[in-house]
Each structure stands twice: as C-alpha cells, then as structure tokens.
Amino acid sequence: MLTIGFARRFTSYKRADLIFLNLERLLKISEKGKIQIIYSGKAHPKDTPGKDIIKKIVEMTKTVNDNIKVIFLKNYCIELALKLVSGVDIWLNTPLRPREASGTSGMKAAHNGVINFSILDGWWIEGHIEGVTGWSIGPKPVESSLIPINDATDAEDLYYKLENLILPMYYHDRSQWIKVMKNSISKIAYYFNTNHMMRRYVTEAYLR
Ligand SMILES: *Cc1c(COP(=O)(O)O)cnc(C)c1O
C-alpha cells in the first residue's frame, strides 16, 4: 500500500492537516489506489494550535475508510524517526512557504530512497527536480510568496499529483518508481550531507 510519512514538530505553519482540506476529494482519489498515512510528532506544550492539529489528525484516524488508513504514532523520537524516514514510500511536507528554514527530515528520507513530495520551501527548493527526484506541491517560490495563506491552491496541486502522477506510478510502473527512489539517493544524498556541509562551513565561513 502506498505509504506516506509525515513526522516532525507539530506547529501550525507545518500544516500537517493540509491533505485533509477536501476529505471527499481525498477519499475519491484513494479509490484509484490504497493509501496509508503515518503521522508522528510532538507539539510544544504551550502551542495550542499545534496541539489542535494533533487532535484533528487523531480524529481522522477514526473517520477514514478501507482505501485510506491514517495512524498517529505517539512519542516521536530519533529511533522512531529512523524507522519512518527509511520505511515509508513518500515523505510529505506541506509547510506554509516561506516559513520552512530547512526541513531536515526530507534529506534524511532521500538518503533512504524515500521520495519527497513537498512544498517548494527550505532545502527542497534546491533538491527538487520535478518528477526526477520527487514532486513539488504548489507554485514555485518568488518574493511575493510572502502572501498570507495558499491552502486551497496547495491542496489542489497535492491532490492532482497524488491522483495523476504518484498513485499511477506506484501501482503501475514499478521500474519508474524505483528509478525515482534511486535518483533521490544519487542526486540528493550525495550533496545534502553533513560532510559536504562541514567542508563548506570550514572553507567558506570559518577559514575566511
Ligand atoms: C529529523 C527530525 C526532526 C526534524 O524534522 P524537520 O523536517 O526538519 O522538521 C524532528 N524530530 C526528529 C525526531 C527527527 O529525527
């Protein structure tokens, strides 16, 4: 079953619930191929909107049907993160641009051949080659991206690509799917890693 992972801090700008914006549409899409979504993550104790999103996701685990399963795993930690960023098919990130400074977990997923499906924000602006290393959600970033909310347009693009690109490839074109997994490793992991980062800090910042 196509398994989507979403795990990180729960805070409003990360919009963990964006995929449920039009539940009817999502249920319709899942008739084309079953989907399961695995969530995990903690909210800061004082972040009430963040905690409310967790509540909403937990509610979702009860409302969906046989074609789409949702689960929320508690106590997100490094051990659980290792299982998720290596064990799911798609790594979903839907932040409100331009708030995502980096989005480290997407790079961790790519190292494991997990395919990114994300808003063009943070590291993904550099790591993304459409249809080659994964898929974007929503428009390309421009300075006017500082516009307030774009939930509807972003969700629309998410649904479109899930239905017409991701599900068909996952269920009917296994060799192409594996190719994108390999591209994630070869075109992302070789560049987005700590060795490279440290070398650049040392040569371009510390030793200047
Ligand atoms: C990687 C990781 C994060 C950070 O995820 P982002 O995508 O950068 O928000 C948070 N918690 C755990 C346990 C992680 O392993």
PDB file of C-alpha atoms and ligand atoms in Angstrom:
ATOM      1  CA  MET A   1       0.000   0.000   0.000  1.00  0.00           C
ATOM      2  CA  LEU A   2       1.323   3.454  -0.852  1.00  0.00           C
ATOM      3  CA  THR A   3       2.635   4.667   2.486  1.00  0.00           C
ATOM      4  CA  ILE A   4       3.001   8.366   3.130  1.00  0.00           C
ATOM      5  CA  GLY A   5       5.045   9.547   6.118  1.00  0.00           C
ATOM      6  CA  PHE A   6       4.595  12.867   7.867  1.00  0.00           C
ATOM      7  CA  ALA A   7       6.627  13.337  11.034  1.00  0.00           C
ATOM      8  CA  ARG A   8       8.086  16.488  12.509  1.00  0.00           C
ATOM      9  CA  ARG A   9       7.240  19.125  15.101  1.00  0.00           C
ATOM     10  CA  PHE A  10       3.547  19.887  15.194  1.00  0.00           C
ATOM     11  CA  THR A  11       3.087  23.600  14.807  1.00  0.00           C
ATOM     12  CA  SER A  12       0.570  25.447  12.662  1.00  0.00           C
ATOM     13  CA  TYR A  13       2.821  26.608   9.820  1.00  0.00           C
ATOM     14  CA  LYS A  14       3.721  22.987   9.008  1.00  0.00           C
ATOM     15  CA  ARG A  15       0.057  22.342   8.086  1.00  0.00           C
ATOM     16  CA  ALA A  16       0.041  18.608   8.884  1.00  0.00           C
ATOM     17  CA  ASP A  17      -3.677  18.523   8.082  1.00  0.00           C
ATOM     18  CA  LEU A  18      -3.434  20.096   4.609  1.00  0.00           C
ATOM     19  CA  ILE A  19      -4.036  16.738   2.899  1.00  0.00           C
ATOM     20  CA  PHE A  20      -7.462  16.578   4.614  1.00  0.00           C
ATOM     21  CA  LEU A  21      -8.599  20.001   3.387  1.00  0.00           C
ATOM     22  CA  ASN A  22     -11.027  18.346   0.977  1.00  0.00           C
ATOM     23  CA  LEU A  23     -11.689  14.961   2.563  1.00  0.00           C
ATOM     24  CA  GLU A  24     -14.244  13.955  -0.044  1.00  0.00           C
ATOM     25  CA  ARG A  25     -11.679  14.533  -2.801  1.00  0.00           C
ATOM     26  CA  LEU A  26      -9.025  12.540  -0.946  1.00  0.00           C
ATOM     27  CA  LEU A  27     -11.414   9.613  -0.465  1.00  0.00           C
ATOM     28  CA  LYS A  28     -12.257   9.701  -4.164  1.00  0.00           C
ATOM     29  CA  ILE A  29      -8.550   9.668  -5.093  1.00  0.00           C
ATOM     30  CA  SER A  30      -7.931   6.674  -2.829  1.00  0.00           C
ATOM     31  CA  GLU A  31     -10.336   4.623  -4.964  1.00  0.00           C
ATOM     32  CA  LYS A  32      -7.571   4.625  -7.586  1.00  0.00           C
ATOM     33  CA  GLY A  33      -5.114   3.032  -5.193  1.00  0.00           C
ATOM     34  CA  LYS A  34      -4.999   2.483  -1.462  1.00  0.00           C
ATOM     35  CA  ILE A  35      -3.115   4.952   0.689  1.00  0.00           C
ATOM     36  CA  GLN A  36      -1.924   4.865   4.261  1.00  0.00           C
ATOM     37  CA  ILE A  37      -0.572   7.887   6.080  1.00  0.00           C
ATOM     38  CA  ILE A  38       1.649   7.540   9.121  1.00  0.00           C
ATOM     39  CA  TYR A  39       1.930  10.622  11.313  1.00  0.00           C
ATOM     40  CA  SER A  40       4.139  11.333  14.263  1.00  0.00           C
ATOM     41  CA  GLY A  41       5.413  14.391  16.106  1.00  0.00           C
ATOM     42  CA  LYS A  42       5.084  16.485  19.214  1.00  0.00           C
ATOM     43  CA  ALA A  43       3.784  19.996  19.771  1.00  0.00           C
ATOM     44  CA  HIS A  44       5.278  22.432  22.269  1.00  0.00           C
ATOM     45  CA  PRO A  45       3.124  22.239  25.448  1.00  0.00           C
ATOM     46  CA  LYS A  46       2.155  25.902  25.043  1.00  0.00           C
ATOM     47  CA  ASP A  47       1.428  25.647  21.315  1.00  0.00           C
ATOM     48  CA  THR A  48      -2.349  25.198  21.449  1.00  0.00           C
ATOM     49  CA  PRO A  49      -2.920  25.472  17.665  1.00  0.00           C
ATOM     50  CA  GLY A  50      -0.158  22.840  17.205  1.00  0.00           C
ATOM     51  CA  LYS A  51      -1.856  20.523  19.702  1.00  0.00           C
ATOM     52  CA  ASP A  52      -5.209  21.091  17.989  1.00  0.00           C
ATOM     53  CA  ILE A  53      -3.741  19.807  14.721  1.00  0.00           C
ATOM     54  CA  ILE A  54      -2.655  16.608  16.514  1.00  0.00           C
ATOM     55  CA  LYS A  55      -6.243  16.236  17.797  1.00  0.00           C
ATOM     56  CA  LYS A  56      -7.567  16.712  14.294  1.00  0.00           C
ATOM     57  CA  ILE A  57      -5.228  14.038  12.890  1.00  0.00           C
ATOM     58  CA  VAL A  58      -6.213  11.620  15.658  1.00  0.00           C
ATOM     59  CA  GLU A  59      -9.872  12.272  14.765  1.00  0.00           C
ATOM     60  CA  MET A  60      -9.025  11.490  11.131  1.00  0.00           C
ATOM     61  CA  THR A  61      -7.709   8.061  12.120  1.00  0.00           C
ATOM     62  CA  LYS A  62     -11.325   7.197  13.019  1.00  0.00           C
ATOM     63  CA  THR A  63     -13.155   8.747  10.071  1.00  0.00           C
ATOM     64  CA  VAL A  64     -11.371   7.348   7.046  1.00  0.00           C
ATOM     65  CA  ASN A  65     -12.319   4.127   5.254  1.00  0.00           C
ATOM     66  CA  ASP A  66     -10.707   0.955   3.856  1.00  0.00           C
ATOM     67  CA  ASN A  67      -8.964   2.714   0.997  1.00  0.00           C
ATOM     68  CA  ILE A  68      -7.227   5.202   3.185  1.00  0.00           C
ATOM     69  CA  LYS A  69      -5.787   4.463   6.571  1.00  0.00           C
ATOM     70  CA  VAL A  70      -4.378   7.082   8.923  1.00  0.00           C
ATOM     71  CA  ILE A  71      -2.390   6.411  12.054  1.00  0.00           C
ATOM     72  CA  PHE A  72      -0.732   8.698  14.577  1.00  0.00           C
ATOM     73  CA  LEU A  73       2.274   7.291  16.415  1.00  0.00           C
ATOM     74  CA  LYS A  74       2.965   8.922  19.774  1.00  0.00           C
ATOM     75  CA  ASN A  75       6.306   9.845  21.340  1.00  0.00           C
ATOM     76  CA  TYR A  76       8.189  10.783  18.188  1.00  0.00           C
ATOM     77  CA  CYS A  77      11.901  10.351  18.801  1.00  0.00           C
ATOM     78  CA  ILE A  78      15.101   9.576  16.895  1.00  0.00           C
ATOM     79  CA  GLU A  79      14.528   5.801  16.974  1.00  0.00           C
ATOM     80  CA  LEU A  80      11.031   6.154  15.509  1.00  0.00           C
ATOM     81  CA  ALA A  81      12.267   8.763  13.013  1.00  0.00           C
ATOM     82  CA  LEU A  82      14.854   6.291  11.723  1.00  0.00           C
ATOM     83  CA  LYS A  83      12.110   3.738  11.049  1.00  0.00           C
ATOM     84  CA  LEU A  84       9.859   6.285   9.334  1.00  0.00           C
ATOM     85  CA  VAL A  85      12.408   8.055   7.135  1.00  0.00           C
ATOM     86  CA  SER A  86      13.621   4.682   5.910  1.00  0.00           C
ATOM     87  CA  GLY A  87      10.375   2.732   5.810  1.00  0.00           C
ATOM     88  CA  VAL A  88       7.731   4.811   4.021  1.00  0.00           C
ATOM     89  CA  ASP A  89       7.318   5.389   0.265  1.00  0.00           C
ATOM     90  CA  ILE A  90       6.628   9.114   0.229  1.00  0.00           C
ATOM     91  CA  TRP A  91       7.846  11.813   2.594  1.00  0.00           C
ATOM     92  CA  LEU A  92       5.251  14.574   2.705  1.00  0.00           C
ATOM     93  CA  ASN A  93       5.955  18.146   3.803  1.00  0.00           C
ATOM     94  CA  THR A  94       3.362  20.872   3.441  1.00  0.00           C
ATOM     95  CA  PRO A  95       4.648  23.996   5.236  1.00  0.00           C
ATOM     96  CA  LEU A  96       3.277  27.446   4.641  1.00  0.00           C
ATOM     97  CA  ARG A  97       6.008  28.998   2.487  1.00  0.00           C
ATOM     98  CA  PRO A  98       8.372  30.723   3.183  1.00  0.00           C
ATOM     99  CA  ARG A  99       8.412  29.563   6.808  1.00  0.00           C
ATOM    100  CA  GLU A 100      10.395  26.317   6.455  1.00  0.00           C
ATOM    101  CA  ALA A 101      14.051  27.147   7.168  1.00  0.00           C
ATOM    102  CA  SER A 102      15.264  23.748   6.024  1.00  0.00           C
ATOM    103  CA  GLY A 103      13.078  20.687   6.598  1.00  0.00           C
ATOM    104  CA  THR A 104      15.891  18.339   7.502  1.00  0.00           C
ATOM    105  CA  SER A 105      13.795  15.199   7.564  1.00  0.00           C
ATOM    106  CA  GLY A 106      13.273  15.384   3.787  1.00  0.00           C
ATOM    107  CA  MET A 107      17.027  14.989   3.283  1.00  0.00           C
ATOM    108  CA  LYS A 108      17.081  12.069   5.709  1.00  0.00           C
ATOM    109  CA  ALA A 109      14.285  10.426   3.722  1.00  0.00           C
ATOM    110  CA  ALA A 110      16.158  10.927   0.426  1.00  0.00           C
ATOM    111  CA  HIS A 111      19.236   9.182   1.851  1.00  0.00           C
ATOM    112  CA  ASN A 112      16.996   6.160   2.314  1.00  0.00           C
ATOM    113  CA  GLY A 113      15.483   6.229  -1.159  1.00  0.00           C
ATOM    114  CA  VAL A 114      12.219   7.658   0.182  1.00  0.00           C
ATOM    115  CA  ILE A 115      10.682  10.048  -2.327  1.00  0.00           C
ATOM    116  CA  ASN A 116       9.925  13.646  -1.316  1.00  0.00           C
ATOM    117  CA  PHE A 117       6.569  15.218  -2.101  1.00  0.00           C
ATOM    118  CA  SER A 118       6.762  18.739  -0.731  1.00  0.00           C
ATOM    119  CA  ILE A 119       6.043  22.426  -0.897  1.00  0.00           C
ATOM    120  CA  LEU A 120       8.927  24.268  -2.602  1.00  0.00           C
ATOM    121  CA  ASP A 121      10.362  25.726   0.575  1.00  0.00           C
ATOM    122  CA  GLY A 122      13.531  25.277   2.649  1.00  0.00           C
ATOM    123  CA  TRP A 123      16.019  22.740   1.289  1.00  0.00           C
ATOM    124  CA  TRP A 124      13.562  21.318  -1.255  1.00  0.00           C
ATOM    125  CA  ILE A 125      13.874  24.438  -3.432  1.00  0.00           C
ATOM    126  CA  GLU A 126      17.438  23.246  -4.162  1.00  0.00           C
ATOM    127  CA  GLY A 127      16.920  19.481  -4.024  1.00  0.00           C
ATOM    128  CA  HIS A 128      13.820  19.231  -6.187  1.00  0.00           C
ATOM    129  CA  ILE A 129      13.850  18.268  -9.865  1.00  0.00           C
ATOM    130  CA  GLU A 130      10.224  17.711 -10.812  1.00  0.00           C
ATOM    131  CA  GLY A 131       9.381  14.081 -11.474  1.00  0.00           C
ATOM    132  CA  VAL A 132      13.067  13.139 -11.209  1.00  0.00           C
ATOM    133  CA  THR A 133      13.948  13.481  -7.509  1.00  0.00           C
ATOM    134  CA  GLY A 134      10.328  13.728  -6.344  1.00  0.00           C
ATOM    135  CA  TRP A 135       7.420  16.124  -6.694  1.00  0.00           C
ATOM    136  CA  SER A 136       6.664  19.689  -5.647  1.00  0.00           C
ATOM    137  CA  ILE A 137       3.401  20.947  -4.212  1.00  0.00           C
ATOM    138  CA  GLY A 138       2.100  24.371  -5.198  1.00  0.00           C
ATOM    139  CA  PRO A 139       3.740  27.208  -7.092  1.00  0.00           C
ATOM    140  CA  LYS A 140       7.454  27.984  -7.373  1.00  0.00           C
ATOM    141  CA  PRO A 141       8.664  30.427  -4.717  1.00  0.00           C
ATOM    142  CA  VAL A 142       9.057  34.058  -5.650  1.00  0.00           C
ATOM    143  CA  GLU A 143       9.492  37.019  -3.337  1.00  0.00           C
ATOM    144  CA  SER A 144       5.793  37.637  -3.442  1.00  0.00           C
ATOM    145  CA  SER A 145       5.396  34.168  -1.853  1.00  0.00           C
ATOM    146  CA  LEU A 146       5.113  36.153   1.356  1.00  0.00           C
ATOM    147  CA  ILE A 147       1.422  36.169   0.558  1.00  0.00           C
ATOM    148  CA  PRO A 148      -0.732  35.092   3.505  1.00  0.00           C
ATOM    149  CA  ILE A 149      -2.400  31.687   3.025  1.00  0.00           C
ATOM    150  CA  ASN A 150      -2.481  29.450  -0.016  1.00  0.00           C
ATOM    151  CA  ASP A 151      -4.082  26.313   1.433  1.00  0.00           C
ATOM    152  CA  ALA A 152      -6.588  25.779  -1.372  1.00  0.00           C
ATOM    153  CA  THR A 153      -4.128  26.093  -4.278  1.00  0.00           C
ATOM    154  CA  ASP A 154      -1.530  23.973  -2.498  1.00  0.00           C
ATOM    155  CA  ALA A 155      -4.057  21.268  -1.615  1.00  0.00           C
ATOM    156  CA  GLU A 156      -5.368  21.273  -5.191  1.00  0.00           C
ATOM    157  CA  ASP A 157      -1.860  20.635  -6.571  1.00  0.00           C
ATOM    158  CA  LEU A 158      -1.261  17.956  -3.921  1.00  0.00           C
ATOM    159  CA  TYR A 159      -4.457  16.115  -4.920  1.00  0.00           C
ATOM    160  CA  TYR A 160      -3.736  16.491  -8.633  1.00  0.00           C
ATOM    161  CA  LYS A 161      -0.247  14.982  -8.404  1.00  0.00           C
ATOM    162  CA  LEU A 162      -1.243  12.278  -5.942  1.00  0.00           C
ATOM    163  CA  GLU A 163      -4.046  11.155  -8.242  1.00  0.00           C
ATOM    164  CA  ASN A 164      -2.403  11.538 -11.641  1.00  0.00           C
ATOM    165  CA  LEU A 165       1.317  11.021 -11.074  1.00  0.00           C
ATOM    166  CA  ILE A 166       2.108   9.354  -7.762  1.00  0.00           C
ATOM    167  CA  LEU A 167      -0.588   6.666  -7.428  1.00  0.00           C
ATOM    168  CA  PRO A 168      -0.380   5.538 -11.092  1.00  0.00           C
ATOM    169  CA  MET A 169       3.423   5.275 -10.949  1.00  0.00           C
ATOM    170  CA  TYR A 170       3.417   3.485  -7.594  1.00  0.00           C
ATOM    171  CA  TYR A 171       0.849   0.897  -8.598  1.00  0.00           C
ATOM    172  CA  HIS A 172       1.509   0.505 -12.348  1.00  0.00           C
ATOM    173  CA  ASP A 173       5.101   1.488 -13.140  1.00  0.00           C
ATOM    174  CA  ARG A 174       7.319  -0.116 -10.574  1.00  0.00           C
ATOM    175  CA  SER A 175      10.544   0.321 -12.539  1.00  0.00           C
ATOM    176  CA  GLN A 176       9.969   4.073 -12.877  1.00  0.00           C
ATOM    177  CA  TRP A 177       9.176   4.280  -9.171  1.00  0.00           C
ATOM    178  CA  ILE A 178      12.446   2.557  -8.330  1.00  0.00           C
ATOM    179  CA  LYS A 179      14.237   4.930 -10.694  1.00  0.00           C
ATOM    180  CA  VAL A 180      12.915   7.942  -8.761  1.00  0.00           C
ATOM    181  CA  MET A 181      13.992   6.269  -5.499  1.00  0.00           C
ATOM    182  CA  LYS A 182      17.484   5.806  -6.926  1.00  0.00           C
ATOM    183  CA  ASN A 183      17.507   9.402  -8.188  1.00  0.00           C
ATOM    184  CA  SER A 184      16.713  10.541  -4.644  1.00  0.00           C
ATOM    185  CA  ILE A 185      19.839   8.844  -3.423  1.00  0.00           C
ATOM    186  CA  SER A 186      22.110   9.741  -6.331  1.00  0.00           C
ATOM    187  CA  LYS A 187      21.008  13.317  -6.937  1.00  0.00           C
ATOM    188  CA  ILE A 188      20.159  14.378  -3.370  1.00  0.00           C
ATOM    189  CA  ALA A 189      22.113  12.312  -0.847  1.00  0.00           C
ATOM    190  CA  TYR A 190      25.496  12.930  -2.488  1.00  0.00           C
ATOM    191  CA  TYR A 191      25.023  16.670  -1.999  1.00  0.00           C
ATOM    192  CA  PHE A 192      22.819  17.123   1.076  1.00  0.00           C
ATOM    193  CA  ASN A 193      25.008  15.502   3.703  1.00  0.00           C
ATOM    194  CA  THR A 194      26.994  16.526   6.770  1.00  0.00           C
ATOM    195  CA  ASN A 195      30.441  16.005   5.190  1.00  0.00           C
ATOM    196  CA  HIS A 196      29.594  18.452   2.437  1.00  0.00           C
ATOM    197  CA  MET A 197      28.059  20.908   4.918  1.00  0.00           C
ATOM    198  CA  MET A 198      31.093  20.866   7.245  1.00  0.00           C
ATOM    199  CA  ARG A 199      33.517  21.220   4.360  1.00  0.00           C
ATOM    200  CA  ARG A 200      31.658  24.299   3.146  1.00  0.00           C
ATOM    201  CA  TYR A 201      31.400  25.833   6.627  1.00  0.00           C
ATOM    202  CA  VAL A 202      35.125  25.390   7.118  1.00  0.00           C
ATOM    203  CA  THR A 203      36.285  26.601   3.707  1.00  0.00           C
ATOM    204  CA  GLU A 204      33.671  29.299   3.055  1.00  0.00           C
ATOM    205  CA  ALA A 205      32.984  30.660   6.541  1.00  0.00           C
ATOM    206  CA  TYR A 206      35.382  29.642   9.325  1.00  0.00           C
ATOM    207  CA  LEU A 207      38.696  29.911   7.445  1.00  0.00           C
ATOM    208  CA  ARG A 208      37.968  33.079   5.530  1.00  0.00           C
TER     209      ARG A 208
HETATM  210  C1  LIG B   1      14.702  14.926  11.607  1.00  0.00           C
HETATM  211  C2  LIG B   1      13.901  15.042  12.836  1.00  0.00           C
HETATM  212  C3  LIG B   1      13.163  16.220  13.083  1.00  0.00           C
HETATM  213  C4  LIG B   1      13.212  17.422  12.158  1.00  0.00           C
HETATM  214  O1  LIG B   1      12.358  17.318  11.066  1.00  0.00           O
HETATM  215  P1  LIG B   1      12.138  18.584  10.111  1.00  0.00           P
HETATM  216  O2  LIG B   1      11.687  18.033   8.832  1.00  0.00           O
HETATM  217  O3  LIG B   1      13.455  19.298   9.984  1.00  0.00           O
HETATM  218  O4  LIG B   1      11.128  19.464  10.760  1.00  0.00           O
HETATM  219  C5  LIG B   1      12.392  16.292  14.220  1.00  0.00           C
HETATM  220  N1  LIG B   1      12.339  15.262  15.108  1.00  0.00           N
HETATM  221  C6  LIG B   1      13.019  14.115  14.906  1.00  0.00           C
HETATM  222  C7  LIG B   1      12.915  13.014  15.911  1.00  0.00           C
HETATM  223  C8  LIG B   1      13.827  13.959  13.777  1.00  0.00           C
HETATM  224  O5  LIG B   1      14.520  12.827  13.595  1.00  0.00           O
END
